[in-house]
Coordinates of C-alpha atoms in Angstrom, one line a residue:
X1 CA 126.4 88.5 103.8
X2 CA 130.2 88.8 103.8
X3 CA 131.8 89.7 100.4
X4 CA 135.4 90.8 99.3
X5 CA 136.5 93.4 96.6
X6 CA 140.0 94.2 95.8
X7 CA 141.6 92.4 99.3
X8 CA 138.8 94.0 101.8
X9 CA 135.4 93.0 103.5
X10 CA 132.0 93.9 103.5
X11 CA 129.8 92.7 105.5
X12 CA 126.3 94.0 104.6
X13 CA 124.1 94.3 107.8
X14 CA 120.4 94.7 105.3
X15 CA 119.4 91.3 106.7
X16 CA 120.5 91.8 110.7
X17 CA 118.8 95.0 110.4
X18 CA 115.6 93.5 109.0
X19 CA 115.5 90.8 111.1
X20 CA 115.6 93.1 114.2
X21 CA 113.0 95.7 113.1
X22 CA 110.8 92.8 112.4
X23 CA 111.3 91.7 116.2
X24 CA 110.0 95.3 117.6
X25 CA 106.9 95.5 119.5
X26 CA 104.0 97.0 117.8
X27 CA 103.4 101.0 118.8
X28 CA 101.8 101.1 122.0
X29 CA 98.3 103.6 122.3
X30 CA 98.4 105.4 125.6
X31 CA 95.6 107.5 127.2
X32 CA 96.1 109.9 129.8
X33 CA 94.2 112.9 131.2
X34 CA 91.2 112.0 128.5
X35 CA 94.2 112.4 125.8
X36 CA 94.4 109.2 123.5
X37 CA 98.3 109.1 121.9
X38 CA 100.1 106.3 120.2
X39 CA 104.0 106.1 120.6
X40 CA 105.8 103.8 118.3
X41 CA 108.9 101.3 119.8
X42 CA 111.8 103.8 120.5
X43 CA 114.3 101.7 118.7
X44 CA 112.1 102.2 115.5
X45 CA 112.4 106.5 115.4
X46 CA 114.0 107.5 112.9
X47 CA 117.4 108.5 112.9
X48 CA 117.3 111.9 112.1
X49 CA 115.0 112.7 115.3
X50 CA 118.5 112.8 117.1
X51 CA 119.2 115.9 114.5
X52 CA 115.9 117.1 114.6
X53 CA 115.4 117.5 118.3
X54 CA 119.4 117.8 119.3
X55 CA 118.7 116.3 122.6
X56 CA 116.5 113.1 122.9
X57 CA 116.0 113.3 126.3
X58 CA 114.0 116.8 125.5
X59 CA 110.9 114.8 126.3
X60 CA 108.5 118.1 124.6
X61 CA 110.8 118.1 121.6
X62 CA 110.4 114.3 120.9
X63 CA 106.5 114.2 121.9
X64 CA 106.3 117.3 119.1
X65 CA 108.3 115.2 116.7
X66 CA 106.7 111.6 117.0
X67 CA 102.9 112.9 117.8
X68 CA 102.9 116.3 115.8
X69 CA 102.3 119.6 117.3
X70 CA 98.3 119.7 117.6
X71 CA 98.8 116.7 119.7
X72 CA 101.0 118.1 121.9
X73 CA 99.2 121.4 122.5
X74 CA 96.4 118.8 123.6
X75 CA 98.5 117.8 126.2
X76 CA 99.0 121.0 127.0
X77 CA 95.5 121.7 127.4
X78 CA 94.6 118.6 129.5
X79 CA 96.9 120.1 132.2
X80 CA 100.0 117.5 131.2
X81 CA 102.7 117.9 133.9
X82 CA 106.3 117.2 134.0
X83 CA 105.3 114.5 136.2
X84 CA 103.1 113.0 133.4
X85 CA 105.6 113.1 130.9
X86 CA 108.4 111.1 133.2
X87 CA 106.0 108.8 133.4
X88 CA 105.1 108.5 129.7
X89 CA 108.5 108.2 129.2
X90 CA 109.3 105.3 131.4
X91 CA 106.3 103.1 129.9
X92 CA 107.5 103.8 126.8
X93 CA 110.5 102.7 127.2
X94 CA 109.2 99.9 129.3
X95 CA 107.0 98.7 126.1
X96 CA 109.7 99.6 123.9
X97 CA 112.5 97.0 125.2
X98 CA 114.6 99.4 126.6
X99 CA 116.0 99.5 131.2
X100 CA 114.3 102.6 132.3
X101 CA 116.9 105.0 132.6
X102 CA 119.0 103.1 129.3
X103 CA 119.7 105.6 126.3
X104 CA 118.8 105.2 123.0
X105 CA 122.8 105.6 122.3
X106 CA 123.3 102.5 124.5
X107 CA 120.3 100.4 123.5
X108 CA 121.2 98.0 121.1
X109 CA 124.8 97.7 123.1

């Protein structure tokens, strides 16, 4: 919706923005190493994650973020390897919509 106020434009984006979150996939339920975890769409993390975590290819700072620290330490305890997360990383972002290797930052570009 485009209105104009005192000679400029707005164009709200509330119905672009909708119809795109509606058009996500659905979280995606992993299980690895006897460790059952459930990641939602990457597009659909919240914004301050990015402030949160600083750097979202920190992989352990996300996982802490999105599945909570107990979780994690699960991980941890199941012998998770840097290997493991790589490849947690690349099916997420395959369910998720997203070119392995494409950033967040360049994802909706």
């Amino acid at each position: 919706m485009t209105t104009k106020t005192a000679g400029r434009e707005v164009v709200s984006l509330d119905a672009l923005a909708k119809q795109r979150r509606d058009a996500l996939p659905t979280p995606t339920t992993f299980e690895m190493l006897g460790v059952e975890f459930t990641l939602p769409p990457i597009k659909a993390l919240p914004f301050e994650l990015q402030e949160k975590v600083g750097d979202l290819n920190d992989s352990a700072g996300v996982m802490k973020e999105v599945l909570g620290t107990a979780k994690v330490r699960e991980m941890y305890t199941a012998g998770f390897t840097f290997g493991d997360l790589e490849l947690i990383a690349e099916e997420w972002q395959k369910r998720s919509g997203l070119e392995p290797g494409e950033s967040l930052a360049s994802a909706g570009s």
